[in-house]
Amino acid sequence: MKKLSVAVAVCAVLASSYASAEVRINGFASIVGGKSLDSDQTLYGYDDDISFKNESKFALQLSADLQEKLTATAQIIARGEDDFDATFEWAYVTYEYSDELQFSAGKMRVPFYKYSDFLDVGYAYRWVRPPRSVYGIPFSTYEGLSVVYNNQLGDWDSTLQGFYGAFDGDIDVFGDSLPAELNNLGGINWSLSYDWFSARAAYIVADTSISIDSSDSSNLSALNGIIDVLNTNGLTSTVNDLITDEDETTFVGIGFSIDYDNFLFDAEYTQFEVEGSILAEQSQYYASAGYRIDDVIVHFTYEKNDDKHDSSRFNTLESIPLLNTTVNFALESMRAESNVYTIGARYDFHPSAAFKIDFSRFDDDITDTETDIVAVGVDLVF
Amino acid sequence: MKKLILASALSLCSFGALAEVAVIVNPSNANALDAETIKKIYLGKAKSFDNGNKVNPATQNGTAIADEFNSKVVGKSSSQLNAYWSKLVFTGKGTPPEKFDSDQAVIDFVAANGDSIGYIDSSKATDKVKVIATF
């Protein structure tokens, strides 16, 4: 409800400004078709039947200069994976204090990654989708405030952003869609760029709560069962280490990009931890190289994901062997380790449209399975 | 499509053989601009003239002179520049230069707006605008 009111407020501002201000309309779209090449495996939402819906999306952005220095912007996006139900992805008002300093308030993107801000704008990057091992946090927006400071440090362009707010909504986690709240969600990120080189660092914190009570998925009924038994035995500190209730969360991300002559290179490393929760510590990275030949870019990307609990989290109930084993098992079930190899190409066949094809191989090191998917798409901006 | 390939092929192999690009401002505009500042304006990194007035840049939409200007002055192909601007537009970080379909439309815009800047085929320049640089 809170989310809706921000969007409605920005919309009301946009609507009332029709009379007095110029409203700019921009848009982007991706039409992507893909399938898994393995009959019994799914990846990124694809099974072995070709789907043109899963990663396709359409978006419209309206922005209006209300008065000098004040701009209202709303971005409405319809995603195939949500049956093209249109939702407000961004809805915010920006006050441009000076060329260097701007303040924004409303619903915006959490600046986790280099490509966070334009995650949905396929036209802005070379892949069909940004590397999912890194771009994997199951929510991407927040409601709150943001301050951006741009300046020059010698020949370098510097952008410093600070933000504070909250997220309240359903997230996909533990194989289910669960109600979550991230409060005191805030952080800073700093980008530096010089001609062909840019680097970025981000640090974000939050208090995370994820409710598993009402879920009927089998994974979670097992976890809820363990929690009930622990509670009955008065082992509340072990319970607190399993549930996700206002748990201190930290995210760190660093990365750099090169665009030199026709050679492109990007790498990002991220670490994510929700302390004292069943959620495992996560670390992941990708490295991607590309080469531009006129209007075509060919690229290769390697991704690695590693989720695990620290060894200190295990064997905390050694005096009660049965429960100890059960809790160990629950913690170990969060373990994940995978590698992804992607090879692909982008062809700018039109000044505002690009054709892409990506082939990805996902290696799950825990289950020792390999899944291949292929996706082709057209990204446009208008 | 054929036109586009031809245009980019020409701009690749014929510096000077194709029309020269003239950067124009309103005759009332007394600010001096070097090539680096013009590039920054078209990348949204410079937003004001030296006198503090906000720059109102005009660009051309898919013309041969646009390809020429983008590669010579901004140092990007038209699609690369489009991708660059899409990152700013959809994140509220910038408003791209207004797009026009011909040299004449740019001249009319620059002649009518004191804080504007544009670029045209230099042979089309008239006394309604002031040429401040050629490439």
Coordinates of C-alpha atoms in Angstrom, one line a residue:
Chain A
M1 CA 0.0 0.0 0.0
K2 CA 2.8 2.3 0.9
K3 CA 4.4 1.5 -2.4
L4 CA 1.3 2.4 -4.3
S5 CA 0.9 5.8 -2.6
V6 CA 4.4 6.9 -3.7
A7 CA 3.5 6.0 -7.3
V8 CA 0.1 7.6 -7.1
A9 CA 1.6 10.8 -5.7
V10 CA 4.2 11.1 -8.4
C11 CA 1.6 10.3 -11.0
A12 CA -0.7 13.0 -9.6
V13 CA 2.2 15.5 -9.9
L14 CA 2.9 14.4 -13.5
A15 CA -0.8 14.7 -14.4
S16 CA -1.2 18.1 -12.8
S17 CA 1.9 19.3 -14.7
Y18 CA 0.5 18.6 -18.1
A19 CA -0.9 22.1 -18.3
S20 CA 2.3 23.9 -17.3
A21 CA 5.3 21.8 -18.1
E22 CA 6.6 19.7 -20.9
V23 CA 6.3 16.0 -20.3
R24 CA 8.9 13.8 -21.9
I25 CA 8.0 10.3 -22.8
N26 CA 10.7 7.7 -23.3
G27 CA 10.5 4.0 -23.4
F28 CA 12.4 0.8 -23.8
A29 CA 11.5 -2.8 -24.6
S30 CA 13.1 -6.2 -24.8
I31 CA 11.6 -9.1 -26.7
V32 CA 13.6 -12.2 -25.7
G33 CA 13.0 -15.8 -26.7
G34 CA 14.9 -18.6 -25.1
K35 CA 14.9 -22.3 -24.0
S36 CA 16.8 -24.7 -21.9
L37 CA 18.6 -27.3 -24.0
D38 CA 18.2 -30.0 -21.3
S39 CA 14.7 -31.5 -21.1
D40 CA 14.6 -32.0 -17.4
Q41 CA 16.3 -28.7 -16.3
T42 CA 15.1 -25.2 -15.9
L43 CA 17.3 -22.1 -15.7
Y44 CA 16.5 -18.3 -15.4
G45 CA 12.8 -19.3 -15.9
Y46 CA 13.3 -21.3 -19.1
D47 CA 12.4 -24.9 -19.6
D48 CA 12.8 -26.9 -22.8
D49 CA 9.8 -25.2 -24.4
I50 CA 10.7 -22.0 -26.1
S51 CA 9.4 -19.0 -24.2
F52 CA 9.1 -15.5 -25.6
K53 CA 7.5 -14.3 -22.4
N54 CA 10.0 -15.0 -19.6
E55 CA 12.5 -12.2 -20.1
S56 CA 10.5 -9.9 -22.4
K57 CA 9.4 -6.5 -21.1
F58 CA 8.0 -3.1 -22.1
A59 CA 8.5 0.1 -20.2
L60 CA 7.4 3.7 -20.5
Q61 CA 8.9 6.6 -18.7
L62 CA 7.2 10.0 -18.1
S63 CA 9.1 12.9 -16.8
A64 CA 8.1 16.5 -16.3
D65 CA 10.1 19.6 -15.3
L66 CA 7.8 21.1 -12.8
Q67 CA 9.6 24.3 -12.2
E68 CA 13.2 25.1 -12.6
K69 CA 15.3 22.4 -10.9
L70 CA 12.4 20.2 -10.0
T71 CA 11.6 17.1 -12.0
A72 CA 9.0 14.3 -11.5
T73 CA 9.7 10.9 -13.1
A74 CA 7.7 7.7 -13.3
Q75 CA 8.7 4.5 -15.0
I76 CA 6.0 1.9 -15.6
I77 CA 7.1 -1.6 -16.6
A78 CA 5.3 -4.6 -17.9
R79 CA 7.2 -7.9 -17.5
G80 CA 6.4 -11.1 -19.3
E81 CA 7.2 -13.1 -16.2
D82 CA 4.4 -11.2 -14.4
D83 CA 2.0 -11.7 -17.3
F84 CA 2.8 -8.2 -18.5
D85 CA 1.0 -6.6 -15.5
A86 CA 2.2 -3.0 -15.5
T87 CA 3.8 -1.8 -12.3
F88 CA 5.6 1.3 -11.2
E89 CA 9.3 0.4 -11.1
W90 CA 10.5 4.0 -10.4
A91 CA 8.4 7.0 -9.2
Y92 CA 10.4 9.9 -7.8
V93 CA 10.9 13.6 -7.6
T94 CA 14.3 15.1 -8.1
Y95 CA 15.5 18.5 -7.0
E96 CA 18.6 19.7 -8.8
Y97 CA 20.3 21.9 -6.3
S98 CA 23.2 22.6 -8.7
D99 CA 25.0 20.9 -11.7
E100 CA 26.9 18.9 -9.1
L101 CA 24.3 18.1 -6.4
Q102 CA 20.9 16.5 -6.7
F103 CA 18.4 15.2 -4.2
S104 CA 15.7 12.6 -5.1
A105 CA 12.8 11.2 -3.1
G106 CA 10.4 8.4 -4.0
K107 CA 10.7 4.8 -5.3
M108 CA 14.1 4.2 -6.8
R109 CA 16.6 1.5 -7.5
V110 CA 18.9 0.2 -4.8
P111 CA 22.5 0.9 -6.1
F112 CA 23.8 -2.6 -5.5
Y113 CA 25.7 -3.1 -8.8
K114 CA 27.2 -1.2 -11.7
Y115 CA 24.3 -2.0 -13.9
S116 CA 21.6 -1.7 -11.1
D117 CA 20.2 1.6 -12.3
F118 CA 19.5 0.3 -15.8
L119 CA 19.0 -3.4 -15.1
D120 CA 15.9 -3.5 -17.2
V121 CA 17.3 -1.5 -20.1
G122 CA 18.8 -4.3 -22.2
Y123 CA 19.9 -1.8 -24.8
A124 CA 22.4 -0.3 -22.3
Y125 CA 24.5 -3.5 -22.0
R126 CA 25.9 -6.2 -24.3
W127 CA 24.4 -9.4 -22.7
V128 CA 20.8 -10.6 -23.0
R129 CA 20.8 -10.4 -19.2
P130 CA 23.5 -9.1 -16.7
P131 CA 25.4 -12.0 -15.1
R132 CA 22.8 -13.5 -12.7
S133 CA 25.3 -15.0 -10.3
V134 CA 26.2 -11.4 -9.2
Y135 CA 22.9 -9.7 -10.2
G136 CA 21.0 -12.1 -8.0
I137 CA 19.5 -10.1 -5.0
P138 CA 15.8 -10.8 -5.2
F139 CA 14.6 -7.2 -4.9
S140 CA 15.9 -4.1 -6.7
T141 CA 13.9 -1.1 -5.5
Y142 CA 13.4 0.9 -2.3
E143 CA 11.4 3.8 -1.2
G144 CA 13.3 6.7 0.3
L145 CA 15.9 9.4 -0.3
S146 CA 19.0 9.7 -2.5
V147 CA 21.7 12.3 -2.8
V148 CA 24.0 12.3 -5.7
Y149 CA 27.2 14.5 -5.9
N150 CA 29.0 14.7 -9.3
N151 CA 32.4 16.4 -9.6
Q152 CA 35.7 16.4 -11.3
L153 CA 38.9 15.2 -9.6
G154 CA 41.6 16.3 -12.0
D155 CA 40.7 14.4 -15.2
W156 CA 38.5 12.0 -13.4
D157 CA 34.7 12.2 -13.2
S158 CA 33.5 11.3 -9.7
T159 CA 30.0 10.3 -8.7
L160 CA 29.2 9.9 -5.0
Q161 CA 25.7 8.6 -3.9
G162 CA 24.2 8.2 -0.5
F163 CA 20.8 6.8 0.0
Y164 CA 18.4 5.8 2.9
G165 CA 15.0 4.1 2.9
A166 CA 13.2 0.8 3.2
F167 CA 11.9 -2.1 1.1
D168 CA 8.6 -3.7 1.9
G169 CA 7.3 -6.5 -0.4
D170 CA 7.4 -10.1 -1.5
I171 CA 10.8 -11.5 -2.5
D172 CA 11.7 -14.8 -4.1
V173 CA 13.7 -16.8 -1.6
F174 CA 13.9 -20.4 -0.4
G175 CA 12.1 -21.3 -3.6
D176 CA 9.0 -19.4 -2.6
S177 CA 7.7 -15.8 -2.7
L178 CA 7.8 -14.5 0.9
P179 CA 6.8 -11.2 2.6
A180 CA 10.0 -9.4 3.5
E181 CA 10.9 -6.1 5.1
L182 CA 14.3 -4.3 4.9
N183 CA 14.4 -1.4 7.2
N184 CA 17.2 1.2 7.7
L185 CA 18.3 0.3 4.2
G186 CA 21.1 2.7 3.4
G187 CA 24.5 3.0 1.9
I188 CA 27.0 4.8 -0.1
N189 CA 28.6 4.1 -3.5
W190 CA 31.3 5.8 -5.4
S191 CA 32.1 5.7 -9.1
L192 CA 35.2 7.1 -10.7
S193 CA 35.8 7.2 -14.5
Y194 CA 38.5 8.4 -16.8
D195 CA 37.9 8.2 -20.5
W196 CA 38.2 4.4 -21.1
F197 CA 38.3 3.2 -17.5
S198 CA 35.8 3.3 -14.6
A199 CA 35.7 1.8 -11.1
R200 CA 33.0 1.5 -8.5
A201 CA 32.6 0.5 -4.9
A202 CA 29.3 0.2 -2.9
Y203 CA 28.6 -0.5 0.7
I204 CA 25.0 -1.1 1.8
V205 CA 23.4 -2.1 5.2
A206 CA 19.9 -3.0 6.3
D207 CA 17.9 -4.8 8.9
T208 CA 16.3 -7.7 7.2
S209 CA 13.1 -9.6 8.1
I210 CA 11.6 -12.4 6.1
S211 CA 8.5 -14.1 7.2
I212 CA 8.3 -17.9 6.6
D213 CA 5.3 -18.6 8.9
S214 CA 2.6 -18.6 6.3
S215 CA 4.5 -20.5 3.6
D216 CA 3.3 -23.9 2.6
S217 CA 6.3 -24.9 0.6
S218 CA 7.9 -28.2 1.7
N219 CA 11.4 -26.7 2.3
L220 CA 9.9 -24.2 4.6
S221 CA 7.5 -26.6 6.5
A222 CA 10.6 -28.6 7.4
L223 CA 12.4 -25.5 8.6
N224 CA 9.2 -24.4 10.5
G225 CA 9.1 -27.9 12.0
I226 CA 12.7 -27.6 13.3
I227 CA 12.0 -24.1 14.7
D228 CA 8.9 -25.5 16.6
V229 CA 11.0 -28.3 18.1
L230 CA 13.8 -25.9 19.1
N231 CA 11.2 -23.5 20.7
T232 CA 9.6 -26.3 22.6
N233 CA 13.0 -27.2 24.0
G234 CA 13.7 -23.5 25.0
L235 CA 16.6 -23.2 22.5
T236 CA 15.6 -19.7 21.6
S237 CA 19.1 -18.5 20.6
T238 CA 19.4 -21.3 18.1
V239 CA 15.9 -20.3 16.8
N240 CA 17.1 -16.7 16.5
D241 CA 20.1 -17.9 14.5
L242 CA 17.7 -19.5 12.0
I243 CA 14.9 -17.1 11.5
T244 CA 15.4 -13.8 9.7
D245 CA 14.1 -11.2 12.0
E246 CA 15.6 -7.7 11.9
D247 CA 18.9 -9.3 11.2
E248 CA 21.9 -7.1 10.4
T249 CA 22.6 -7.2 6.7
T250 CA 25.7 -6.0 4.9
F251 CA 26.4 -5.8 1.2
V252 CA 29.8 -4.9 -0.4
G253 CA 30.4 -4.6 -4.1
I254 CA 33.4 -3.6 -6.1
G255 CA 34.0 -3.5 -9.8
F256 CA 35.7 -2.0 -12.8
S257 CA 35.1 -1.5 -16.5
I258 CA 37.3 -0.9 -19.5
D259 CA 36.2 0.3 -22.9
Y260 CA 39.5 0.8 -24.8
D261 CA 39.5 1.0 -28.5
N262 CA 37.4 -2.0 -29.4
F263 CA 38.2 -4.0 -26.3
L264 CA 35.7 -4.2 -23.5
F265 CA 36.2 -5.7 -20.1
D266 CA 33.9 -5.7 -17.0
A267 CA 34.4 -7.4 -13.6
E268 CA 32.4 -7.2 -10.4
Y269 CA 32.7 -8.9 -7.0
T270 CA 30.0 -8.8 -4.4
Q271 CA 29.5 -10.2 -0.9
F272 CA 26.2 -10.4 0.9
E273 CA 25.5 -11.5 4.5
V274 CA 22.4 -11.6 6.7
E275 CA 23.9 -12.2 10.1
G276 CA 22.3 -14.8 12.4
S277 CA 19.9 -16.2 9.8
I278 CA 19.4 -19.4 7.8
L279 CA 20.5 -17.4 4.7
A280 CA 24.1 -18.3 3.9
E281 CA 26.9 -15.9 3.4
Q282 CA 27.2 -15.2 -0.3
S283 CA 30.1 -14.2 -2.4
Q284 CA 30.1 -14.0 -6.2
Y285 CA 31.9 -12.5 -9.1
Y286 CA 32.0 -12.3 -12.9
A287 CA 34.6 -11.3 -15.4
S288 CA 33.5 -10.5 -19.0
A289 CA 35.5 -9.6 -22.0
G290 CA 34.1 -8.3 -25.3
Y291 CA 35.4 -7.2 -28.6
R292 CA 33.7 -4.7 -30.9
I293 CA 33.9 -5.1 -34.7
D294 CA 32.0 -2.2 -36.2
D295 CA 28.4 -2.7 -35.2
V296 CA 28.9 -6.1 -33.6
I297 CA 30.2 -7.0 -30.2
V298 CA 31.2 -10.6 -29.4
H299 CA 31.7 -11.4 -25.7
F300 CA 32.6 -14.1 -23.2
T301 CA 31.7 -14.1 -19.5
Y302 CA 32.6 -16.3 -16.6
E303 CA 30.6 -16.2 -13.3
K304 CA 31.1 -17.8 -10.0
N305 CA 28.7 -18.1 -7.1
D306 CA 29.5 -19.4 -3.6
D307 CA 26.9 -19.5 -0.8
K308 CA 27.9 -21.1 2.5
H309 CA 27.7 -20.8 6.3
D310 CA 30.8 -20.2 8.3
S311 CA 32.0 -23.3 10.1
S312 CA 31.3 -21.6 13.5
R313 CA 27.6 -21.9 12.7
F314 CA 27.7 -25.7 12.8
N315 CA 27.6 -28.0 15.8
T316 CA 26.1 -25.5 18.2
L317 CA 23.9 -28.1 19.9
E318 CA 26.4 -31.0 20.5
S319 CA 24.8 -32.0 23.7
I320 CA 21.6 -32.9 21.8
P321 CA 22.9 -34.9 18.9
L322 CA 19.6 -35.4 17.0
L323 CA 18.8 -31.7 17.0
N324 CA 22.4 -30.8 16.3
T325 CA 22.3 -33.0 13.2
T326 CA 19.0 -31.5 12.1
V327 CA 20.2 -27.9 12.5
N328 CA 23.5 -28.7 10.7
F329 CA 21.4 -30.2 7.9
A330 CA 19.3 -27.1 7.6
L331 CA 22.3 -24.9 7.5
E332 CA 24.1 -27.1 4.9
S333 CA 21.0 -27.1 2.7
M334 CA 21.6 -23.4 2.0
R335 CA 25.0 -24.3 0.4
A336 CA 25.3 -23.4 -3.2
E337 CA 28.2 -23.3 -5.6
S338 CA 28.0 -22.7 -9.3
N339 CA 29.8 -21.5 -12.4
V340 CA 28.3 -20.0 -15.5
Y341 CA 29.9 -19.6 -18.9
T342 CA 28.3 -17.4 -21.4
I343 CA 29.2 -16.7 -25.0
G344 CA 27.2 -14.2 -27.0
A345 CA 27.0 -11.4 -29.5
R346 CA 25.2 -8.1 -29.9
Y347 CA 24.5 -6.5 -33.3
D348 CA 23.5 -2.8 -33.5
F349 CA 21.4 -3.2 -36.6
H350 CA 19.6 0.2 -36.0
P351 CA 20.6 3.3 -34.1
S352 CA 18.1 2.5 -31.4
A353 CA 17.8 -1.3 -31.6
A354 CA 20.1 -4.2 -31.0
F355 CA 19.9 -7.9 -31.7
K356 CA 21.4 -10.2 -29.2
I357 CA 22.1 -13.9 -28.8
D358 CA 23.6 -15.6 -25.7
F359 CA 24.4 -19.2 -25.0
S360 CA 25.0 -20.0 -21.3
R361 CA 26.1 -23.1 -19.5
F362 CA 25.3 -23.3 -15.8
D363 CA 27.4 -25.8 -13.7
D364 CA 25.9 -26.6 -10.3
D365 CA 28.8 -28.0 -8.3
I366 CA 26.6 -29.3 -5.5
T367 CA 24.3 -31.4 -7.5
D368 CA 26.9 -31.9 -10.3
T369 CA 24.4 -31.0 -13.0
E370 CA 24.9 -28.9 -16.1
T371 CA 22.2 -26.8 -17.8
D372 CA 22.5 -25.1 -21.1
I373 CA 20.2 -22.3 -22.3
V374 CA 20.1 -20.2 -25.4
A375 CA 18.3 -16.9 -25.7
V376 CA 17.9 -14.5 -28.6
G377 CA 16.4 -11.0 -28.3
V378 CA 15.9 -7.5 -29.6
D379 CA 16.4 -4.6 -27.3
L380 CA 15.1 -1.1 -28.2
V381 CA 14.9 2.4 -26.8
F382 CA 12.5 5.0 -28.0
Chain B
M1 CA 19.6 0.4 -43.4
K2 CA 21.6 0.5 -46.6
K3 CA 21.9 4.3 -46.1
L4 CA 23.2 3.8 -42.6
I5 CA 25.9 1.4 -43.7
L6 CA 26.9 3.8 -46.5
A7 CA 27.0 6.7 -44.2
S8 CA 29.1 5.0 -41.6
A9 CA 31.4 3.6 -44.3
L10 CA 31.9 7.1 -45.7
S11 CA 32.6 8.6 -42.3
L12 CA 35.1 6.0 -41.6
C13 CA 37.2 6.4 -44.7
S14 CA 36.8 10.0 -45.6
F15 CA 37.8 12.6 -43.1
G16 CA 37.2 15.9 -44.9
A17 CA 35.9 14.3 -48.1
L18 CA 32.4 14.4 -46.5
A19 CA 30.9 17.6 -45.4
E20 CA 32.6 19.5 -42.6
V21 CA 30.6 19.8 -39.3
A22 CA 30.0 23.2 -37.9
V23 CA 29.1 23.8 -34.3
I24 CA 26.7 26.7 -34.0
V25 CA 25.3 28.9 -31.2
N26 CA 22.9 31.8 -31.1
P27 CA 24.5 35.0 -32.4
S28 CA 23.9 36.6 -29.0
N29 CA 26.0 33.9 -27.2
A30 CA 29.4 35.3 -26.3
N31 CA 30.7 32.1 -24.5
A32 CA 33.8 30.5 -25.9
L33 CA 33.7 26.7 -26.2
D34 CA 36.6 24.3 -26.9
A35 CA 36.2 20.8 -28.4
E36 CA 36.4 19.1 -25.0
T37 CA 33.6 21.3 -23.6
I38 CA 31.4 20.6 -26.7
K39 CA 32.0 16.9 -26.2
K40 CA 31.1 17.2 -22.5
I41 CA 27.8 19.0 -23.4
Y42 CA 26.8 16.2 -25.7
L43 CA 27.6 13.6 -23.0
G44 CA 25.6 15.5 -20.4
K45 CA 28.7 16.1 -18.3
A46 CA 28.7 19.9 -18.9
K47 CA 25.3 21.5 -18.3
S48 CA 26.1 25.2 -18.2
F49 CA 27.9 27.9 -20.2
D50 CA 30.7 29.9 -18.6
N51 CA 28.2 32.6 -17.8
G52 CA 26.2 30.2 -15.7
N53 CA 23.3 29.8 -18.2
K54 CA 22.0 26.3 -18.7
V55 CA 22.9 24.8 -22.1
N56 CA 20.1 23.7 -24.3
P57 CA 21.7 21.4 -26.9
A58 CA 20.2 20.2 -30.2
T59 CA 21.2 17.0 -32.0
Q60 CA 20.3 15.4 -35.3
N61 CA 18.3 12.3 -35.6
G62 CA 20.0 9.6 -37.8
T63 CA 21.5 12.0 -40.3
A64 CA 24.9 11.6 -42.0
I65 CA 26.1 14.7 -40.2
A66 CA 25.0 13.3 -36.9
D67 CA 27.2 10.2 -37.5
E68 CA 30.0 12.5 -38.5
F69 CA 29.6 14.7 -35.4
N70 CA 29.3 11.8 -33.0
S71 CA 32.4 10.1 -34.2
K72 CA 34.6 13.2 -34.7
V73 CA 33.6 15.2 -31.7
V74 CA 32.0 12.9 -29.2
G75 CA 34.2 9.9 -30.1
K76 CA 31.3 7.4 -30.2
S77 CA 29.2 5.8 -32.9
S78 CA 25.6 6.8 -33.0
S79 CA 24.5 3.5 -31.4
Q80 CA 27.1 3.8 -28.7
L81 CA 25.9 7.3 -27.9
N82 CA 22.3 6.1 -27.8
A83 CA 23.2 3.3 -25.4
Y84 CA 25.2 5.9 -23.3
W85 CA 22.2 8.2 -23.1
S86 CA 19.7 5.4 -22.4
K87 CA 21.7 4.8 -19.1
L88 CA 21.2 8.4 -18.1
V89 CA 17.6 8.9 -19.3
F90 CA 16.1 5.8 -17.6
T91 CA 17.8 6.6 -14.3
G92 CA 16.9 10.2 -14.1
K93 CA 20.5 11.3 -14.4
G94 CA 20.1 13.4 -17.5
T95 CA 18.0 14.7 -20.4
P96 CA 19.4 14.0 -23.8
P97 CA 19.8 16.8 -26.4
E98 CA 16.6 17.5 -28.3
K99 CA 16.5 15.7 -31.6
F100 CA 15.9 17.4 -35.0
D101 CA 15.7 15.9 -38.5
S102 CA 17.6 18.4 -40.6
D103 CA 20.3 21.1 -40.6
Q104 CA 17.5 23.7 -41.2
A105 CA 15.5 22.6 -38.1
V106 CA 18.7 22.9 -36.0
I107 CA 19.4 26.4 -37.4
D108 CA 15.8 27.5 -36.6
F109 CA 16.1 26.1 -33.1
V110 CA 19.4 27.7 -32.4
A111 CA 18.4 31.0 -33.9
A112 CA 15.3 31.1 -31.6
N113 CA 17.0 30.0 -28.4
G114 CA 19.7 32.1 -26.8
D115 CA 21.3 29.3 -24.7
S116 CA 21.2 26.6 -27.4
I117 CA 24.0 24.9 -29.2
G118 CA 23.8 22.7 -32.3
Y119 CA 25.7 21.2 -35.2
I120 CA 25.1 21.3 -39.0
D121 CA 26.8 20.7 -42.3
S122 CA 29.1 23.8 -42.4
S123 CA 28.0 24.6 -46.0
K124 CA 24.4 25.2 -44.7
A125 CA 25.4 27.8 -42.1
T126 CA 23.5 31.1 -42.3
D127 CA 23.9 34.5 -40.6
K128 CA 21.0 33.6 -38.2
V129 CA 23.5 31.5 -36.2
K130 CA 27.2 31.8 -35.1
V131 CA 29.7 29.1 -36.1
I132 CA 32.1 28.6 -33.1
A133 CA 34.0 25.5 -34.3
T134 CA 34.4 23.3 -37.3
F135 CA 35.5 19.6 -37.4

